[in-house]
PDB file of C-alpha atoms in Angstrom:
ATOM      1  CA  MET Z   1      -5.998 -18.474  15.597  1.00 35.00           C
ATOM      2  CA  ASN Z   2      -4.767 -22.041  15.144  1.00 39.00           C
ATOM      3  CA  SER Z   3      -1.008 -22.128  14.611  1.00 46.00           C
ATOM      4  CA  ARG Z   4      -1.594 -24.319  11.559  1.00 51.00           C
ATOM      5  CA  THR Z   5      -3.902 -21.740  10.012  1.00 61.00           C
ATOM      6  CA  GLN Z   6      -2.032 -19.088   8.094  1.00 75.00           C
ATOM      7  CA  GLN Z   7      -3.697 -15.689   7.992  1.00 89.00           C
ATOM      8  CA  THR Z   8      -3.725 -14.065   4.571  1.00 95.00           C
ATOM      9  CA  TYR Z   9      -4.389 -10.546   3.358  1.00 96.00           C
ATOM     10  CA  VAL Z  10      -7.820  -9.725   1.917  1.00 96.00           C
ATOM     11  CA  GLY Z  11      -6.399  -7.682  -0.971  1.00 97.00           C
ATOM     12  CA  ILE Z  12      -6.154  -3.912  -1.284  1.00 96.00           C
ATOM     13  CA  HIS Z  13      -9.548  -3.554  -2.980  1.00 94.00           C
ATOM     14  CA  ASN Z  14     -11.239  -5.555  -0.196  1.00 94.00           C
ATOM     15  CA  ASP Z  15      -9.368  -3.777   2.593  1.00 92.00           C
ATOM     16  CA  LEU Z  16     -10.845  -1.002   4.726  1.00 89.00           C
ATOM     17  CA  HIS Z  17     -11.824   1.968   2.524  1.00 89.00           C
ATOM     18  CA  GLY Z  18     -10.085   0.480  -0.492  1.00 89.00           C
ATOM     19  CA  GLY Z  19      -6.737   0.066   1.218  1.00 91.00           C
ATOM     20  CA  MET Z  20      -6.346   3.109   3.433  1.00 92.00           C
ATOM     21  CA  THR Z  21      -4.492   0.965   5.953  1.00 92.00           C
ATOM     22  CA  PRO Z  22      -0.813   0.390   6.685  1.00 94.00           C
ATOM     23  CA  ILE Z  23      -0.745  -2.684   4.420  1.00 96.00           C
ATOM     24  CA  GLY Z  24      -2.611  -0.781   1.719  1.00 96.00           C
ATOM     25  CA  GLY Z  25       0.046   1.926   1.947  1.00 96.00           C
ATOM     26  CA  ILE Z  26       2.788  -0.640   1.417  1.00 97.00           C
ATOM     27  CA  ILE Z  27       1.019  -1.935  -1.684  1.00 98.00           C
ATOM     28  CA  LYS Z  28       0.445   1.530  -3.128  1.00 97.00           C
ATOM     29  CA  ASP Z  29       4.099   2.386  -2.571  1.00 98.00           C
ATOM     30  CA  ALA Z  30       5.134  -0.915  -4.169  1.00 98.00           C
ATOM     31  CA  TRP Z  31       3.089   0.103  -7.229  1.00 98.00           C
ATOM     32  CA  ILE Z  32       4.784   3.516  -7.234  1.00 98.00           C
ATOM     33  CA  PHE Z  33       8.250   1.956  -7.271  1.00 98.00           C
ATOM     34  CA  GLU Z  34       7.101  -0.737  -9.727  1.00 98.00           C
ATOM     35  CA  LEU Z  35       8.036  -3.495  -7.301  1.00 98.00           C
ATOM     36  CA  ILE Z  36       4.747  -5.179  -8.232  1.00 98.00           C
ATOM     37  CA  PRO Z  37       2.379  -4.396 -11.110  1.00 98.00           C
ATOM     38  CA  GLU Z  38      -0.581  -2.141 -10.357  1.00 97.00           C
ATOM     39  CA  THR Z  39      -2.838  -5.097 -11.125  1.00 97.00           C
ATOM     40  CA  GLU Z  40      -1.404  -6.991  -8.123  1.00 98.00           C
ATOM     41  CA  THR Z  41      -3.774  -6.598  -5.157  1.00 97.00           C
ATOM     42  CA  CYS Z  42      -1.818  -8.950  -2.860  1.00 97.00           C
ATOM     43  CA  GLU Z  43      -5.028 -10.840  -2.123  1.00 97.00           C
ATOM     44  CA  GLY Z  44      -4.149 -14.124  -0.427  1.00 97.00           C
ATOM     45  CA  TRP Z  45      -0.623 -13.013   0.461  1.00 97.00           C
ATOM     46  CA  THR Z  46       0.778 -14.204   3.776  1.00 97.00           C
ATOM     47  CA  THR Z  47       2.174 -11.957   6.470  1.00 95.00           C
ATOM     48  CA  ALA Z  48       5.661 -13.080   5.456  1.00 96.00           C
ATOM     49  CA  GLN Z  49       5.070 -12.053   1.830  1.00 97.00           C
ATOM     50  CA  ILE Z  50       3.759  -8.656   2.928  1.00 97.00           C
ATOM     51  CA  GLN Z  51       6.831  -8.228   5.160  1.00 97.00           C
ATOM     52  CA  VAL Z  52       9.189  -8.928   2.250  1.00 98.00           C
ATOM     53  CA  LEU Z  53       7.312  -6.352   0.156  1.00 98.00           C
ATOM     54  CA  HIS Z  54       7.476  -3.881   3.058  1.00 98.00           C
ATOM     55  CA  ASP Z  55      11.258  -4.302   3.239  1.00 98.00           C
ATOM     56  CA  LYS Z  56      11.588  -3.683  -0.515  1.00 98.00           C
ATOM     57  CA  VAL Z  57       9.402  -0.572  -0.289  1.00 98.00           C
ATOM     58  CA  ASN Z  58      11.491   0.758   2.608  1.00 98.00           C
ATOM     59  CA  ALA Z  59      14.697   0.196   0.616  1.00 98.00           C
ATOM     60  CA  ALA Z  60      13.204   2.051  -2.352  1.00 98.00           C
ATOM     61  CA  TRP Z  61      12.152   5.009  -0.188  1.00 97.00           C
ATOM     62  CA  ASP Z  62      15.593   5.087   1.452  1.00 97.00           C
ATOM     63  CA  GLN Z  63      17.125   5.851  -1.959  1.00 96.00           C
ATOM     64  CA  TYR Z  64      15.151   9.120  -1.971  1.00 97.00           C
ATOM     65  CA  GLY Z  65      15.571  10.105   1.665  1.00 96.00           C
ATOM     66  CA  LEU Z  66      11.946   9.134   2.403  1.00 94.00           C
ATOM     67  CA  ARG Z  67      10.750  12.317   0.658  1.00 96.00           C
ATOM     68  CA  VAL Z  68       8.299  12.619  -2.218  1.00 96.00           C
ATOM     69  CA  SER Z  69      10.073  15.808  -3.296  1.00 96.00           C
ATOM     70  CA  ASN Z  70      13.247  13.779  -3.938  1.00 97.00           C
ATOM     71  CA  LEU Z  71      11.528  11.367  -6.313  1.00 97.00           C
ATOM     72  CA  PRO Z  72      12.382  11.630 -10.004  1.00 98.00           C
ATOM     73  CA  PRO Z  73       9.552  13.219 -12.034  1.00 97.00           C
ATOM     74  CA  GLU Z  74       8.251   9.900 -13.438  1.00 97.00           C
ATOM     75  CA  ILE Z  75       7.997   8.280 -10.000  1.00 97.00           C
ATOM     76  CA  ARG Z  76       6.599  11.469  -8.430  1.00 97.00           C
ATOM     77  CA  GLU Z  77       3.870  11.606 -11.082  1.00 98.00           C
ATOM     78  CA  ARG Z  78       3.000   7.936 -10.437  1.00 97.00           C
ATOM     79  CA  HIS Z  79       2.927   8.676  -6.673  1.00 97.00           C
ATOM     80  CA  THR Z  80       0.524  11.566  -7.183  1.00 97.00           C
ATOM     81  CA  ARG Z  81      -1.750   9.570  -9.508  1.00 97.00           C
ATOM     82  CA  ILE Z  82      -1.912   6.462  -7.312  1.00 97.00           C
ATOM     83  CA  HIS Z  83      -2.445   8.319  -4.055  1.00 95.00           C
ATOM     84  CA  ASP Z  84      -4.938  10.809  -5.504  1.00 96.00           C
ATOM     85  CA  GLN Z  85      -7.011   7.940  -6.934  1.00 95.00           C
ATOM     86  CA  ALA Z  86      -6.848   6.067  -3.620  1.00 95.00           C
ATOM     87  CA  ILE Z  87      -7.930   9.127  -1.633  1.00 94.00           C
ATOM     88  CA  GLU Z  88     -10.811   9.850  -4.001  1.00 94.00           C
ATOM     89  CA  LYS Z  89     -12.022   6.240  -3.819  1.00 93.00           C
ATOM     90  CA  ALA Z  90     -11.628   6.097  -0.036  1.00 93.00           C
ATOM     91  CA  ARG Z  91     -13.555   9.311   0.517  1.00 92.00           C
ATOM     92  CA  SER Z  92     -16.386   7.989  -1.662  1.00 92.00           C
ATOM     93  CA  MET Z  93     -16.464   5.002   0.720  1.00 89.00           C
ATOM     94  CA  GLY Z  94     -16.699   7.211   3.830  1.00 89.00           C
ATOM     95  CA  TRP Z  95     -13.018   7.371   4.745  1.00 88.00           C
ATOM     96  CA  MET Z  96     -11.862  10.234   6.909  1.00 85.00           C
ATOM     97  CA  PRO Z  97      -8.122  10.984   7.233  1.00 82.00           C
ATOM     98  CA  GLY Z  98      -6.680   9.772  10.514  1.00 71.00           C
ATOM     99  CA  ARG Z  99      -9.116   6.895  10.796  1.00 61.00           C
ATOM    100  CA  ASP Z 100      -7.247   4.336   8.741  1.00 49.00           C
ATOM    101  CA  SER Z 101      -7.181   1.300  10.987  1.00 52.00           C
ATOM    102  CA  ASP Z 102      -9.668  -1.398  11.757  1.00 48.00           C
ATOM    103  CA  ALA Z 103      -9.582  -2.876  15.255  1.00 44.00           C
ATOM    104  CA  GLU Z 104     -10.449  -6.292  13.813  1.00 43.00           C
ATOM    105  CA  MET Z 105      -7.334  -6.213  11.618  1.00 41.00           C
ATOM    106  CA  GLU Z 106      -4.868  -5.310  14.351  1.00 39.00           C
TER     107      GLU Z 106
END
C-alpha cells in the first residue's frame, strides 16, 4: 500500500458476515454503550478513527469489569439485542463461530 493512500474501513454491513470480525465487534460494542448511534456503520473510517473508538469501548467495558453480567439492565438488554441480531444475520450469511477473520483483511 502506498504510504499516501489511507486505508479505510468498509463498514460493518459490508464487512465479513455482516461484521463478525474484530472491528465489527468494536462497532457493536460502541452501539451497546451508545458511543455512536446504531445507524453509524463506520464506513470510510480510518484506522486511527477505529482505534479511538476501540479505546472508548475498552474504557466503557472496564467500568463493568469486562463482564456482561455486570452491565446495568438497560445496557445488558441492548447487548443481547444487538449481538443476537448480529449472530442471526451472520449465520444466514454462512458464518460459523470461530471463523471470524478474513486473511485479506489482516
